[in-house]
Amino acid sequence: MPVTLQINPELKAQLSALAKQTHRDETELANQAIGNFIAWENGMLDKIKEGLAQADRGEFVDDAEMAAFFEQHSSPSMK
């Protein structure tokens, strides 16, 4: 189904260059990019909805668990 989109000239130039370099059609690349973006966004929304549902159920991490998490995952320069 044809759809018309307005994209900025810089993005269009990058799409054209990528299509040339990969010997692929701009439409194919745009479809893939849009599909990947939609999948990523939907995944993020699912995680947000699950987090909100957990909060509604009263499932929270206590302060000690959060402190341990940040201690384990922080870079040495932040300690």
mmCIF file of C-alpha atoms in Angstrom:
data_model
loop_
_atom_site.group_PDB
_atom_site.id
_atom_site.type_symbol
_atom_site.label_atom_id
_atom_site.label_comp_id
_atom_site.label_asym_id
_atom_site.label_seq_id
_atom_site.Cartn_x
_atom_site.Cartn_y
_atom_site.Cartn_z
ATOM 1 C CA MET A 1 0.000 0.000 0.000
ATOM 2 C CA PRO A 2 1.573 3.308 -1.014
ATOM 3 C CA VAL A 3 2.188 5.832 1.757
ATOM 4 C CA THR A 4 3.735 9.273 1.383
ATOM 5 C CA LEU A 5 6.067 10.475 4.128
ATOM 6 C CA GLN A 6 7.919 13.736 4.534
ATOM 7 C CA ILE A 7 11.468 13.107 5.754
ATOM 8 C CA ASN A 8 14.195 15.668 6.184
ATOM 9 C CA PRO A 9 16.760 16.010 3.371
ATOM 10 C CA GLU A 10 19.648 14.743 5.508
ATOM 11 C CA LEU A 11 17.784 11.559 6.395
ATOM 12 C CA LYS A 12 16.791 11.083 2.738
ATOM 13 C CA ALA A 13 20.426 11.446 1.686
ATOM 14 C CA GLN A 14 21.491 8.871 4.281
ATOM 15 C CA LEU A 15 18.779 6.480 3.094
ATOM 16 C CA SER A 16 19.846 6.907 -0.528
ATOM 17 C CA ALA A 17 23.502 6.370 0.341
ATOM 18 C CA LEU A 18 22.715 3.240 2.336
ATOM 19 C CA ALA A 19 20.574 1.884 -0.498
ATOM 20 C CA LYS A 20 23.443 2.395 -2.952
ATOM 21 C CA GLN A 21 26.053 0.866 -0.641
ATOM 22 C CA THR A 22 23.948 -2.201 0.109
ATOM 23 C CA HIS A 23 22.422 -2.557 -3.383
ATOM 24 C CA ARG A 24 18.962 -2.484 -1.848
ATOM 25 C CA ASP A 25 15.852 -0.510 -2.587
ATOM 26 C CA GLU A 26 15.106 2.600 -0.502
ATOM 27 C CA THR A 27 11.563 1.335 0.071
ATOM 28 C CA GLU A 28 12.870 -1.977 1.413
ATOM 29 C CA LEU A 29 15.220 -0.173 3.790
ATOM 30 C CA ALA A 30 12.533 2.264 4.930
ATOM 31 C CA ASN A 31 10.088 -0.603 5.555
ATOM 32 C CA GLN A 32 12.712 -2.459 7.576
ATOM 33 C CA ALA A 33 13.590 0.650 9.598
ATOM 34 C CA ILE A 34 9.952 1.477 10.317
ATOM 35 C CA GLY A 35 9.234 -2.145 11.255
ATOM 36 C CA ASN A 36 12.208 -2.234 13.631
ATOM 37 C CA PHE A 37 11.171 1.069 15.214
ATOM 38 C CA ILE A 38 7.581 -0.072 15.729
ATOM 39 C CA ALA A 39 8.737 -3.375 17.248
ATOM 40 C CA TRP A 40 11.112 -1.527 19.609
ATOM 41 C CA GLU A 41 8.446 0.995 20.632
ATOM 42 C CA ASN A 42 5.887 -1.762 21.244
ATOM 43 C CA GLY A 43 8.442 -3.654 23.345
ATOM 44 C CA MET A 44 9.086 -0.552 25.432
ATOM 45 C CA LEU A 45 5.353 0.042 25.887
ATOM 46 C CA ASP A 46 4.907 -3.577 27.002
ATOM 47 C CA LYS A 47 7.658 -3.132 29.607
ATOM 48 C CA ILE A 48 6.117 0.114 30.836
ATOM 49 C CA LYS A 49 2.672 -1.493 31.100
ATOM 50 C CA GLU A 50 4.144 -4.421 33.039
ATOM 51 C CA GLY A 51 5.979 -2.034 35.370
ATOM 52 C CA LEU A 52 2.786 -0.096 36.005
ATOM 53 C CA ALA A 53 0.897 -3.327 36.664
ATOM 54 C CA GLN A 54 3.596 -4.383 39.152
ATOM 55 C CA ALA A 55 3.325 -0.997 40.866
ATOM 56 C CA ASP A 56 -0.460 -1.334 41.015
ATOM 57 C CA ARG A 57 0.045 -4.700 42.729
ATOM 58 C CA GLY A 58 2.413 -3.067 45.228
ATOM 59 C CA GLU A 59 5.484 -4.880 43.908
ATOM 60 C CA PHE A 60 8.374 -2.530 44.592
ATOM 61 C CA VAL A 61 12.093 -3.006 45.130
ATOM 62 C CA ASP A 62 13.215 -1.913 48.583
ATOM 63 C CA ASP A 63 15.982 0.637 49.148
ATOM 64 C CA ALA A 64 18.610 -1.958 50.092
ATOM 65 C CA GLU A 65 18.035 -3.932 46.886
ATOM 66 C CA MET A 66 18.307 -0.764 44.782
ATOM 67 C CA ALA A 67 21.501 0.314 46.537
ATOM 68 C CA ALA A 68 23.021 -3.131 45.928
ATOM 69 C CA PHE A 69 21.988 -3.007 42.262
ATOM 70 C CA PHE A 70 23.582 0.398 41.706
ATOM 71 C CA GLU A 71 26.719 -0.629 43.587
ATOM 72 C CA GLN A 72 27.080 -3.699 41.384
ATOM 73 C CA HIS A 73 26.371 -1.887 38.106
ATOM 74 C CA SER A 74 28.107 1.453 38.593
ATOM 75 C CA SER A 75 31.437 2.162 36.943
ATOM 76 C CA PRO A 76 34.550 2.303 39.154
ATOM 77 C CA SER A 77 34.873 6.054 38.522
ATOM 78 C CA MET A 78 31.404 6.608 40.019
ATOM 79 C CA LYS A 79 32.201 4.806 43.277
#
